[in-house]
Amino acid sequence: MAKHEIELCTLESDKRHARYVAERNKILFGENKKSIKDKIVDTVMVGMLVWCFALLMVYTVLLIYAFFN
């Protein structure tokens, strides 16, 4: 192996290691975590969705009850 091939392999290895360290730091230090605002928005959206389905079921049951009585 020539000298420039060894340097190229080392450079590629260093780049891979740098990417690994960057991803590991994101996980360890919480850069990938959601912000509080995003968590609140997600909670509100899920709550609205659940209430919509609950009300839809209630009105459907009431409509069926009224139809058959």
mmCIF file of C-alpha atoms in Angstrom:
data_model
loop_
_atom_site.group_PDB
_atom_site.id
_atom_site.type_symbol
_atom_site.label_atom_id
_atom_site.label_comp_id
_atom_site.label_asym_id
_atom_site.label_seq_id
_atom_site.Cartn_x
_atom_site.Cartn_y
_atom_site.Cartn_z
ATOM 1 C CA MET A 1 0.000 0.000 0.000
ATOM 2 C CA ALA A 2 1.336 3.379 -0.960
ATOM 3 C CA LYS A 3 1.629 6.229 1.493
ATOM 4 C CA HIS A 4 -1.275 8.208 -0.039
ATOM 5 C CA GLU A 5 -3.548 5.138 0.237
ATOM 6 C CA ILE A 6 -2.769 4.838 3.944
ATOM 7 C CA GLU A 7 -3.490 8.553 4.431
ATOM 8 C CA LEU A 8 -6.782 8.202 2.531
ATOM 9 C CA CYS A 9 -7.866 5.249 4.685
ATOM 10 C CA THR A 10 -6.967 7.169 7.837
ATOM 11 C CA LEU A 11 -8.891 10.213 6.612
ATOM 12 C CA GLU A 12 -12.000 8.116 5.885
ATOM 13 C CA SER A 13 -11.703 6.422 9.275
ATOM 14 C CA ASP A 14 -11.393 9.808 10.991
ATOM 15 C CA LYS A 15 -14.500 11.085 9.184
ATOM 16 C CA ARG A 16 -16.488 8.022 10.225
ATOM 17 C CA HIS A 17 -15.322 8.402 13.815
ATOM 18 C CA ALA A 18 -16.216 12.111 13.809
ATOM 19 C CA ARG A 19 -19.740 11.317 12.536
ATOM 20 C CA TYR A 20 -20.093 8.628 15.207
ATOM 21 C CA VAL A 21 -18.985 10.999 17.968
ATOM 22 C CA ALA A 22 -21.353 13.715 16.722
ATOM 23 C CA GLU A 23 -24.338 11.333 16.694
ATOM 24 C CA ARG A 24 -23.408 9.934 20.105
ATOM 25 C CA ASN A 25 -23.197 13.443 21.556
ATOM 26 C CA LYS A 26 -26.605 14.321 20.129
ATOM 27 C CA ILE A 27 -28.085 11.314 21.921
ATOM 28 C CA LEU A 28 -26.169 11.806 25.174
ATOM 29 C CA PHE A 29 -26.659 15.552 25.489
ATOM 30 C CA GLY A 30 -30.251 15.668 24.325
ATOM 31 C CA GLU A 31 -30.038 17.506 21.017
ATOM 32 C CA ASN A 32 -32.518 15.016 19.545
ATOM 33 C CA LYS A 33 -35.031 15.460 22.358
ATOM 34 C CA LYS A 34 -38.267 17.336 21.711
ATOM 35 C CA SER A 35 -38.690 20.770 23.189
ATOM 36 C CA ILE A 36 -41.350 21.446 25.804
ATOM 37 C CA LYS A 37 -43.385 23.382 23.227
ATOM 38 C CA ASP A 38 -43.417 20.392 20.849
ATOM 39 C CA LYS A 39 -44.502 18.075 23.672
ATOM 40 C CA ILE A 40 -47.371 20.410 24.613
ATOM 41 C CA VAL A 41 -48.510 20.698 20.993
ATOM 42 C CA ASP A 42 -48.406 16.897 20.580
ATOM 43 C CA THR A 43 -50.397 16.390 23.786
ATOM 44 C CA VAL A 44 -53.045 18.925 22.754
ATOM 45 C CA MET A 45 -53.369 17.401 19.278
ATOM 46 C CA VAL A 46 -53.789 13.876 20.662
ATOM 47 C CA GLY A 47 -56.318 15.139 23.206
ATOM 48 C CA MET A 48 -58.346 16.869 20.499
ATOM 49 C CA LEU A 49 -58.291 13.719 18.374
ATOM 50 C CA VAL A 50 -59.474 11.546 21.273
ATOM 51 C CA TRP A 51 -62.286 13.979 22.125
ATOM 52 C CA CYS A 52 -63.401 14.118 18.491
ATOM 53 C CA PHE A 53 -63.715 10.334 18.345
ATOM 54 C CA ALA A 54 -65.440 10.189 21.748
ATOM 55 C CA LEU A 55 -68.015 12.808 20.737
ATOM 56 C CA LEU A 56 -68.528 11.118 17.390
ATOM 57 C CA MET A 57 -69.284 7.832 19.150
ATOM 58 C CA VAL A 58 -71.674 9.507 21.621
ATOM 59 C CA TYR A 59 -73.605 11.283 18.873
ATOM 60 C CA THR A 60 -73.700 8.108 16.783
ATOM 61 C CA VAL A 61 -75.155 6.135 19.692
ATOM 62 C CA LEU A 62 -77.706 8.900 20.372
ATOM 63 C CA LEU A 63 -78.678 9.007 16.694
ATOM 64 C CA ILE A 64 -79.163 5.223 16.577
ATOM 65 C CA TYR A 65 -81.167 5.357 19.821
ATOM 66 C CA ALA A 66 -83.394 8.150 18.477
ATOM 67 C CA PHE A 67 -83.852 6.363 15.162
ATOM 68 C CA PHE A 68 -85.057 3.101 16.710
ATOM 69 C CA ASN A 69 -87.361 4.697 19.340
#
